[in-house]
Amino acid sequence: MAKSTKTARPSQQATWGGRFTSGPAELMLAFSESVSFDRRLAPFDIAGSKAHSAMLAHTGIITAAERDAIHAGLDAILAEIDAGKFMWDVKLEDVHMNIEQALTRRVPAAAKLHTARSRNDQVATDMRLYLKHACAQLSEKIAAAQRAILAAAAAHADVLVPGYTHLQRAQPVYLAHHLFAWLEMLQRDRARLAETAARANWCPLGSGAIAGTTLPIDREFTAKQLGFVDARGRPQVTQNSMDTVADRDLFIEFAHACALFGVHISRIAEDLILWSSAEFKFVELPDAFCTGSSLMPQKKNPDSCELLRGKSARLQGNLHTLLTLAKGLPLTYNRDLQEDKPPLFDSHDQTAICADVLAGTFTGLKMNRDKCAAAVADPALLATDLADYLVERGVPFREAHHAVGAVVRAAETLNVPLNEIPLAEIQKIHPAYAKDWTQVFDLKRAMQKRRGTGMPGPQQIKKQFARWKKLIAETRKGGNAE
């Protein structure tokens, strides 16, 4: 059945109804409303309205009594929203008009609230407040995941595993070193969120629809009221009214930070999926974050990790939606931009739950020490150390590399481990091989020699534990990401 084209009453469109002889079709209302998803901005919208009305009173545009009545009404509405008692009306299009209309019914002075303000700079303000909040929340959730990973590293600080390139065994590393690589990824994610929050920290109110206002407002006063200030408490206001209402860089940057976080957790998840397989069996994932098979009773599927891997695609899709949405739009505001919020909100929500699930997965994770030890005992993992052994005896590296490759080939031909080739055979390959050549395959010695910054030797691992404990402690105290 075709949808009704019955029109709404003009009075229901208080923001722009005076220009029109009738309201929009009900189909158009259903098509254009945004309150179904932008109602989550209510706390920020109310904060912005309180700051705006305070500024109007500060400049003498409204009275102090009118300001106080508006604030009391807004506080009452916020309490109703928090209690789930506020009645949202899609006919009023968005969160802003729902709140304003409810306020006007209760407080006559609220008819003056929209003075010197457009929905364009109003929503820009709401979104910047929202983004500052979202960045702080996600940074803490990612930090919680970092703490869970660090705890897993500490619980298995002595465990060695093969490091891989091309999914082939490469060189030995401490498990903690591998886990610290994940912490580095997540720390960059938190830094990107901090950078986004810093760029969001500029107040748009006063930009109006496009060209500001002729009324004597005080934008700096509003900025201070809303916390749009620098480290020294000085107000920060946007500098171009047209750019202010048209800009969606912050949305894209936030979605980009979330998408890159998604890429990182997908890579972490892939390692865990491989490590939990029977072919590796390095790790046992917690039952609480796995599921079984409806047919095969022996199965334990790494569902949390697979879903983390899948969410990465969703987060990337949200980023591409925003990039495509903003591409080619003329200045300044266009209604297309209403569609910027669903992908942004979804990126926030999915990133939040993914960070929680990542933390939960690591909280119950157990390493299979015997499997890890057996895998890292492969002497071939120290082939590069053998090349270094020759280099220390004056052999050019390219020549040493070739000589070690010949040793590997000989081991395969003789069907023996790399370190069990007879000395006579090894010296046929290169005269620089001496009687002590097998000392290279002492795993403890090999790790001790990796002393440089960023390497997986025990001294550096100890330093990195101290570094990460400090960084995470600073996070809990409210410090910034590194």
PDB file of C-alpha atoms in Angstrom, residues 138 141-142 145 185-186 189-190 192-193 255-268 308 312 315 347 350-356 358:
ATOM      1  CA  LEU A 138      36.819   5.479  23.969  1.00  0.00           C
ATOM      2  CA  LYS A 141      37.982   1.826  27.126  1.00  0.00           C
ATOM      3  CA  ILE A 142      41.013   1.201  24.926  1.00  0.00           C
ATOM      4  CA  ALA A 145      42.028  -3.251  26.997  1.00  0.00           C
ATOM      5  CA  MET A 185      49.001   0.010  18.130  1.00  0.00           C
ATOM      6  CA  LEU A 186      46.359   0.806  20.715  1.00  0.00           C
ATOM      7  CA  ASP A 189      44.677   4.842  18.521  1.00  0.00           C
ATOM      8  CA  ARG A 190      44.333   6.707  21.797  1.00  0.00           C
ATOM      9  CA  ARG A 192      44.496   9.895  17.454  1.00  0.00           C
ATOM     10  CA  LEU A 193      41.403  10.218  19.626  1.00  0.00           C
ATOM     11  CA  ALA A 255      35.553   7.695  12.147  1.00  0.00           C
ATOM     12  CA  HIS A 256      39.104   7.289  10.855  1.00  0.00           C
ATOM     13  CA  ALA A 257      40.440   6.817  14.382  1.00  0.00           C
ATOM     14  CA  CYS A 258      37.741   4.206  15.005  1.00  0.00           C
ATOM     15  CA  ALA A 259      38.395   2.486  11.667  1.00  0.00           C
ATOM     16  CA  LEU A 260      42.117   2.242  12.326  1.00  0.00           C
ATOM     17  CA  PHE A 261      41.386   0.890  15.800  1.00  0.00           C
ATOM     18  CA  GLY A 262      39.249  -1.681  13.994  1.00  0.00           C
ATOM     19  CA  VAL A 263      42.169  -2.631  11.757  1.00  0.00           C
ATOM     20  CA  HIS A 264      44.374  -3.078  14.814  1.00  0.00           C
ATOM     21  CA  ILE A 265      41.932  -5.246  16.750  1.00  0.00           C
ATOM     22  CA  SER A 266      41.359  -7.296  13.605  1.00  0.00           C
ATOM     23  CA  ARG A 267      45.075  -8.025  13.409  1.00  0.00           C
ATOM     24  CA  ILE A 268      45.193  -8.863  17.122  1.00  0.00           C
ATOM     25  CA  LEU A 308      36.258  -8.281  16.288  1.00  0.00           C
ATOM     26  CA  SER A 312      36.634  -3.852  11.477  1.00  0.00           C
ATOM     27  CA  LEU A 315      34.054   0.612  11.039  1.00  0.00           C
ATOM     28  CA  SER A 347      31.502   3.975  14.979  1.00  0.00           C
ATOM     29  CA  GLN A 350      31.014  -0.408  17.907  1.00  0.00           C
ATOM     30  CA  THR A 351      34.420   0.841  18.991  1.00  0.00           C
ATOM     31  CA  ALA A 352      33.244   0.967  22.599  1.00  0.00           C
ATOM     32  CA  ILE A 353      31.936  -2.591  22.659  1.00  0.00           C
ATOM     33  CA  CYS A 354      34.922  -3.917  20.707  1.00  0.00           C
ATOM     34  CA  ALA A 355      37.316  -2.419  23.252  1.00  0.00           C
ATOM     35  CA  ASP A 356      35.296  -4.033  26.064  1.00  0.00           C
ATOM     36  CA  LEU A 358      39.014  -7.201  23.624  1.00  0.00           C
TER      37      LEU A 358
END
